[in-house]
Short mmCIF file of N, CA and C in Angstrom, two decimals:
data_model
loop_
_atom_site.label_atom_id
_atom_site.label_comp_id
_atom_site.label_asym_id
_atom_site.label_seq_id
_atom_site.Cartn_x
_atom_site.Cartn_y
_atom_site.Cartn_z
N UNK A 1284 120.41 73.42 103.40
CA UNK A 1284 120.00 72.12 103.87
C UNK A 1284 120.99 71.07 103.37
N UNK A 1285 121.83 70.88 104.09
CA UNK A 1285 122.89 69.31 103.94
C UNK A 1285 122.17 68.36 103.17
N UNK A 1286 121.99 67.66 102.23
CA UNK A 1286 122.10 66.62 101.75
C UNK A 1286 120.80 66.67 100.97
N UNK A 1287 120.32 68.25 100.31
CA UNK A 1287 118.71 67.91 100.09
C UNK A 1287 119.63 67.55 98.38
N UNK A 1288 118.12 67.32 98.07
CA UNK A 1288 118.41 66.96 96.63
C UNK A 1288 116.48 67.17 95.72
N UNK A 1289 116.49 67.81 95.02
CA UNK A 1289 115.38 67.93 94.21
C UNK A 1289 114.49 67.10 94.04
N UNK A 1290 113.24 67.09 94.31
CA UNK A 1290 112.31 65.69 94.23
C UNK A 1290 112.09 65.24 92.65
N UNK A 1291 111.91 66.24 91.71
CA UNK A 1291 111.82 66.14 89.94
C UNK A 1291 113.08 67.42 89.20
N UNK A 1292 113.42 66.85 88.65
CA UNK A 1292 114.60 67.48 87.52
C UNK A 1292 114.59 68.98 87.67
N UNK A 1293 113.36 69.15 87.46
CA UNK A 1293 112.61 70.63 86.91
C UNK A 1293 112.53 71.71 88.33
N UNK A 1294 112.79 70.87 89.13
CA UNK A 1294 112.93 71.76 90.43
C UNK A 1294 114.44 71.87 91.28
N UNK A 1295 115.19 72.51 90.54
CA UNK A 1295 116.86 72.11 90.96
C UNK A 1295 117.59 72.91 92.09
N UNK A 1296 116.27 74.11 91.69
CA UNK A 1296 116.91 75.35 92.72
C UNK A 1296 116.05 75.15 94.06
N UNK A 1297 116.74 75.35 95.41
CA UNK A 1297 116.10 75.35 96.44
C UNK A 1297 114.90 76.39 96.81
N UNK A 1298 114.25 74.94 97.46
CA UNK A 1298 112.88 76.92 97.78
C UNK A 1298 113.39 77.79 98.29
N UNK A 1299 112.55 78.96 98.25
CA UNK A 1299 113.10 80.41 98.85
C UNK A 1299 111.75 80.03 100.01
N UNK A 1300 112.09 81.15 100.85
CA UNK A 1300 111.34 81.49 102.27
C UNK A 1300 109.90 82.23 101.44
N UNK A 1301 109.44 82.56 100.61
CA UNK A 1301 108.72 83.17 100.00
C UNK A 1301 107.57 81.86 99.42
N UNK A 1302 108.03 80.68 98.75
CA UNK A 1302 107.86 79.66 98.01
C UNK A 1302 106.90 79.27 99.62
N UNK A 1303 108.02 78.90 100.75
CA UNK A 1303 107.59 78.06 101.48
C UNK A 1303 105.95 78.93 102.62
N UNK A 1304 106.40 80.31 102.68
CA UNK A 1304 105.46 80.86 103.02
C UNK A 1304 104.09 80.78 102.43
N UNK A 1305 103.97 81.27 101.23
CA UNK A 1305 103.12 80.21 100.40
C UNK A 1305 102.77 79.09 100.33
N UNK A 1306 103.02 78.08 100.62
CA UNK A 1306 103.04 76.90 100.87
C UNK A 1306 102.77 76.09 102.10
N UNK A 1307 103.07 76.82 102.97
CA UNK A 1307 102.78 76.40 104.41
C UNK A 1307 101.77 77.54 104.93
N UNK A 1308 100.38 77.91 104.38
CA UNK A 1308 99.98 78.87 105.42
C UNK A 1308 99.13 78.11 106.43
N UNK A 1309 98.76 78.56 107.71
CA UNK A 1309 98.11 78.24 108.95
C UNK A 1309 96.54 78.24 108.58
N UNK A 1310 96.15 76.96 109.26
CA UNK A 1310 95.25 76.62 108.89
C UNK A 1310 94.06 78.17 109.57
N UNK A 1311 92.79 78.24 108.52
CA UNK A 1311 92.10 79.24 109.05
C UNK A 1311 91.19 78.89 110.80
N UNK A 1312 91.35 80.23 111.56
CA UNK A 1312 90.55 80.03 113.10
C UNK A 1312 89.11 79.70 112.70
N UNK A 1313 88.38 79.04 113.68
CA UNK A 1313 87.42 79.12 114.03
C UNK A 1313 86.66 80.32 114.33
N UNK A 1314 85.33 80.36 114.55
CA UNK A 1314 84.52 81.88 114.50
C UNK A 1314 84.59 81.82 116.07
N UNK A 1315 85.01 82.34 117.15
CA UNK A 1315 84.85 82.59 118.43
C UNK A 1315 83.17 81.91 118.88
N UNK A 1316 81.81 82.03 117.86
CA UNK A 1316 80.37 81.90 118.72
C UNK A 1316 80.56 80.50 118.47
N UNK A 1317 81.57 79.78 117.27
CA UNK A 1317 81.17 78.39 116.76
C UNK A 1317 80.74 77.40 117.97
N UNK A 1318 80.26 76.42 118.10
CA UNK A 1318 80.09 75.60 118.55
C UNK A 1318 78.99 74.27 117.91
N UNK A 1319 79.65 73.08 118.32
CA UNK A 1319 79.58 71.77 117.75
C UNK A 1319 78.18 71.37 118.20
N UNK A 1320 77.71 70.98 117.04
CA UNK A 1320 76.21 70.34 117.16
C UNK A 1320 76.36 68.88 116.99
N UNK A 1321 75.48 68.12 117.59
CA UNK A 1321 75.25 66.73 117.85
C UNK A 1321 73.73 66.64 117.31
N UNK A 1322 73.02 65.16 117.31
CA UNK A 1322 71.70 65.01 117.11
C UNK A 1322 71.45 63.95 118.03
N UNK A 1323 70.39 63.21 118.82
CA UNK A 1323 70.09 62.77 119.96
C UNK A 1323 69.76 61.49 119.36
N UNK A 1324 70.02 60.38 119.70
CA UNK A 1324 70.10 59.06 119.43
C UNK A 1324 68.57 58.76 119.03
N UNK A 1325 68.11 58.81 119.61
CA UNK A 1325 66.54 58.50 119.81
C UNK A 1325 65.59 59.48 119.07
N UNK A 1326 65.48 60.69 119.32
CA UNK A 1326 64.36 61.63 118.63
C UNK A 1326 65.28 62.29 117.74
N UNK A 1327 66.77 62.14 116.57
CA UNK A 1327 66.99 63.06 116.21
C UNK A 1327 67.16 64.76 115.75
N UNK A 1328 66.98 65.03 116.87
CA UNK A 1328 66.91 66.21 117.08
C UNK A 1328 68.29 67.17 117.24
N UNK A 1329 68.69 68.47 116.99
CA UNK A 1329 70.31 68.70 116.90
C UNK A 1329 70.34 69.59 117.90
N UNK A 1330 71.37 69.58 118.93
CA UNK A 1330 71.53 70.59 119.74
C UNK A 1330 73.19 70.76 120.14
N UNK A 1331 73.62 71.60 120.75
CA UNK A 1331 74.54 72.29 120.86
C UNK A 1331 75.13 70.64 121.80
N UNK A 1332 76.58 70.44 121.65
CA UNK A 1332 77.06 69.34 122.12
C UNK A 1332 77.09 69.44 123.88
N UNK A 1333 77.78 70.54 124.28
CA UNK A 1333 77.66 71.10 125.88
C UNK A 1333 76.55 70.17 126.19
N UNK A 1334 74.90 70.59 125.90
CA UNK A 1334 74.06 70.21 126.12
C UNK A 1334 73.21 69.03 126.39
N UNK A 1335 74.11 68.21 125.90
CA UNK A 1335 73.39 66.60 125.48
C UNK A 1335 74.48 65.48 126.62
N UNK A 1336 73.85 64.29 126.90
CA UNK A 1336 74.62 63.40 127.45
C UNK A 1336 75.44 62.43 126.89
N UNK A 1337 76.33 61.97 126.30
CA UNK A 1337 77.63 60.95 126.04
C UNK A 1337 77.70 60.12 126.02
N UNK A 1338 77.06 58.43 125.38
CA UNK A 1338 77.08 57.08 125.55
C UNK A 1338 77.74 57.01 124.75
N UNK A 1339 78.82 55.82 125.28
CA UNK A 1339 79.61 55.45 124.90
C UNK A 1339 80.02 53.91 124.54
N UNK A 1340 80.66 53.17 123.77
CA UNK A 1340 80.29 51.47 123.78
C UNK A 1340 82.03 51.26 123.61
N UNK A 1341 82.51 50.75 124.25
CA UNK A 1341 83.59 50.53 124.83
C UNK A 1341 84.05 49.22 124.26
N UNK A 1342 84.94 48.61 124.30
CA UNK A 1342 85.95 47.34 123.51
C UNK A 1342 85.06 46.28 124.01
N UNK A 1343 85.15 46.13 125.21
CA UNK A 1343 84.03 45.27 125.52
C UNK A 1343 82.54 45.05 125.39
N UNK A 1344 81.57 45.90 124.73
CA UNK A 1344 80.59 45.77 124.39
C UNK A 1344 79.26 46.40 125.19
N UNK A 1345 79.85 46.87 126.36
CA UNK A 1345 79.51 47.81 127.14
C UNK A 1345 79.12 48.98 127.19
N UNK A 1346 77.68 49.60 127.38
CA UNK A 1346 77.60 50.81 127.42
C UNK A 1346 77.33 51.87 128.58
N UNK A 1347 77.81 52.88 128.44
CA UNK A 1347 78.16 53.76 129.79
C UNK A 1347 77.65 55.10 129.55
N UNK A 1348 77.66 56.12 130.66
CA UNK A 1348 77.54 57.37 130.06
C UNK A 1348 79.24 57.82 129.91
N UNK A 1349 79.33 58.05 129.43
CA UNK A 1349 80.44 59.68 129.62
C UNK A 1349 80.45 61.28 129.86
N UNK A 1350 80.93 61.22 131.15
CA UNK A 1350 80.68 62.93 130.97
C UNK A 1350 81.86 63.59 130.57
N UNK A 1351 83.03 63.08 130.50
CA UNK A 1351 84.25 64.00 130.68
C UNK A 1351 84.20 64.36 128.54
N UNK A 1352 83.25 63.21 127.84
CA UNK A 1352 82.68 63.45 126.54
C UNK A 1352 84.74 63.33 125.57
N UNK A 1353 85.17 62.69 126.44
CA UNK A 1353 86.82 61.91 125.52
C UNK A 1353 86.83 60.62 125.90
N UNK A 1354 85.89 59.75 126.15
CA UNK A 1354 86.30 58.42 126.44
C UNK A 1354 86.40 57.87 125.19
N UNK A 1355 87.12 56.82 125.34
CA UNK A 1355 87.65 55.87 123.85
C UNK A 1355 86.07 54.90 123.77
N UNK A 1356 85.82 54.74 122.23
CA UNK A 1356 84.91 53.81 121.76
C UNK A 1356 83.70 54.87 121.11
N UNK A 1357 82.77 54.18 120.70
CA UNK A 1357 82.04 54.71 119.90
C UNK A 1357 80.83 55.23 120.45
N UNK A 1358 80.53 56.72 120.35
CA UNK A 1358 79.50 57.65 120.79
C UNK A 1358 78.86 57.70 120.43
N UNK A 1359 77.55 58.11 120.98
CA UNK A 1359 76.28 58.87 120.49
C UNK A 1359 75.72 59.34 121.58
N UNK A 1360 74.94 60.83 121.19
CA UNK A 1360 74.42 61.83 122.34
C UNK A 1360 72.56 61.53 122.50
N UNK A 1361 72.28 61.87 123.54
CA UNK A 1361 70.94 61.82 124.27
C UNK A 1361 70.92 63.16 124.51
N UNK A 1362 69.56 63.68 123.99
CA UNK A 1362 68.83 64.88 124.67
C UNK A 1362 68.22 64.90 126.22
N UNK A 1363 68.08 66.13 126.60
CA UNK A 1363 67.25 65.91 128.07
C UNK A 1363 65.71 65.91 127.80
N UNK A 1364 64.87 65.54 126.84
CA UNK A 1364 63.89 65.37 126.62
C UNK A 1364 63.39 64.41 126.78
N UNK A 1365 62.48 64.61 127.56
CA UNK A 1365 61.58 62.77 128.89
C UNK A 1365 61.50 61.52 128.10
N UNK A 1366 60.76 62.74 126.80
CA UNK A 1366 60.68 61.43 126.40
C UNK A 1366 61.71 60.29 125.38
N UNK A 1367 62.60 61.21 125.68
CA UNK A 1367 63.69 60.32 124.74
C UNK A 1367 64.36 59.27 126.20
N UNK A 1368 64.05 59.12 126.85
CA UNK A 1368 64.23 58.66 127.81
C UNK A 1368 63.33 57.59 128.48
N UNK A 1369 62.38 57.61 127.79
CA UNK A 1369 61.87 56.13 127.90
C UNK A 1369 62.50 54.85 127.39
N UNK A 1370 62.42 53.85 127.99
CA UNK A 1370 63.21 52.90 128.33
C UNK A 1370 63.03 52.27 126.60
N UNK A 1371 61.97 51.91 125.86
CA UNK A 1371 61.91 51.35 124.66
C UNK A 1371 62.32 51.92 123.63
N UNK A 1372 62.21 53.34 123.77
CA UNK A 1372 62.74 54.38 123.04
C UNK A 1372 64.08 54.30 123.04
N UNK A 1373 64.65 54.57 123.90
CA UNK A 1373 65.79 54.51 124.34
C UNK A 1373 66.85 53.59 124.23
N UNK A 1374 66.80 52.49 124.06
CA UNK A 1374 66.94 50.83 123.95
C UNK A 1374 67.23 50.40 122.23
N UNK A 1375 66.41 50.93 121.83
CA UNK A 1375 65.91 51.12 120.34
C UNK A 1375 67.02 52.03 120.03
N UNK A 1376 67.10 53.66 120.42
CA UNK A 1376 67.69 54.45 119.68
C UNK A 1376 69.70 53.64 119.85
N UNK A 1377 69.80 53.94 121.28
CA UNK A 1377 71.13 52.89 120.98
C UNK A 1377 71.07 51.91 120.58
N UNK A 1378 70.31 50.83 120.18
CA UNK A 1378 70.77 49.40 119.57
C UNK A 1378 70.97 50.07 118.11
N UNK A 1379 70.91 51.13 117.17
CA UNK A 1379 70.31 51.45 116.45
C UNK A 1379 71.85 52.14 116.17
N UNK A 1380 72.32 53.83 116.89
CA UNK A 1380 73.85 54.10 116.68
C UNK A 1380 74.58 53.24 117.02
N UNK A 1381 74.59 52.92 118.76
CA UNK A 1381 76.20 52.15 118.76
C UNK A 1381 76.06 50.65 118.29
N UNK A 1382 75.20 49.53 117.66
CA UNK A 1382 74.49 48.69 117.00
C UNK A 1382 75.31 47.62 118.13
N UNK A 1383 74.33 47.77 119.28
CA UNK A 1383 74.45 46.73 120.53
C UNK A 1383 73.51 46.83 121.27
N UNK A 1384 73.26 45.51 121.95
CA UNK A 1384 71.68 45.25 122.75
C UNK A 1384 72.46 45.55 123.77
N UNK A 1385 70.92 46.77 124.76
CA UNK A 1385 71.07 47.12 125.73
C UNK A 1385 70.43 46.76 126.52
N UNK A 1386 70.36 46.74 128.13
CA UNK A 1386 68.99 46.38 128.88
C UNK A 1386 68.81 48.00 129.26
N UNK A 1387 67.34 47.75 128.50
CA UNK A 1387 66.59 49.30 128.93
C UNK A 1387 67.00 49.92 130.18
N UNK A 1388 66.34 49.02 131.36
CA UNK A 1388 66.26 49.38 133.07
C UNK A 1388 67.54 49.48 133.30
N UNK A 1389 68.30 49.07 132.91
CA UNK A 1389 70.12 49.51 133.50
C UNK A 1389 70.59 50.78 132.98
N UNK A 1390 70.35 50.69 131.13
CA UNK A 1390 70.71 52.00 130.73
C UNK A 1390 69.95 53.47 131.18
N UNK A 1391 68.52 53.15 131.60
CA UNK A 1391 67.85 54.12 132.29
C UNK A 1391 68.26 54.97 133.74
N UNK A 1392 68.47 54.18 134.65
CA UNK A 1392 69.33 53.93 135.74
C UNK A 1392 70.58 54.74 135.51
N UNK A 1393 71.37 54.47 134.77
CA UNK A 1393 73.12 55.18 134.55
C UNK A 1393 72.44 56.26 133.85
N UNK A 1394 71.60 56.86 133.01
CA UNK A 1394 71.39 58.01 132.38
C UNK A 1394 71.20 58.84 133.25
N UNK A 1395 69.99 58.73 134.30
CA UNK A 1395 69.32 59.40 134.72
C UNK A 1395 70.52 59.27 136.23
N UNK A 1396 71.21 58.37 136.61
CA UNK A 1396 71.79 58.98 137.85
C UNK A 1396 72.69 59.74 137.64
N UNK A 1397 73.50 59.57 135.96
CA UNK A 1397 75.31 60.80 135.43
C UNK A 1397 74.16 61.85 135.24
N UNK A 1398 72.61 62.28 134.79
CA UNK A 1398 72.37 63.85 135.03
C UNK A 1398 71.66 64.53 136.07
N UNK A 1399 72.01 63.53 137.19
CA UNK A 1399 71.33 64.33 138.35
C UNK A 1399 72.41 64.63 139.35
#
């Protein structure tokens, strides 16, 4: 390596391929069944992420669903359980994660039309 130079005194000799193998190992895989759990805004409850729906609160203050589940801004998941889906419930559980007032009847509306 052109121009290296020792970071402390005590280390003068260059690493060997052995040093660095050691040193650099690959991070460990994942278990093939793993999969990412979420908990549901409203009834805390945990379920497999696939499963749940994606609100999202955006720069502007706005909340949306997401399905593609990579939109920019700050998330939290909804179960398909009715009753987490009542409008006060519901209203409540997001003002609560993404800490912004929602109107129930609109956010009800966009939930229920991104899972049908």
């Amino acid at each position: 390596m052109p121009g290296w130079r020792p970071p402390l005194p005590h280390m003068a000799a260059r690493p060997t391929k052995a040093w660095r193998a050691r040193r650099c190992r690959p991070m460990p895989k994942r278990h093939p069944d793993h999969q990412p759990l979420r908990s549901c805004a409203v009834c805390r409850s945990v379920h497999p992420k696939r499963e749940m729906t994606r609100l999202v609160r955006r720069a502007d203050g706005s909340v949306s669903v997401d399905p593609s589940g990579k939109a920019a801004g700050r998330g939290t998941y909804l179960c398909d359980d009715p009753a987490c889906h009542e409008p006060a419930r519901l209203a409540d559980g997001v003002r609560r994660t993404l800490d912004v007032a929602v109107e129930p009847d609109a956010l009800i509306a966009e939930v229920t039309h991104a899972s049908a």
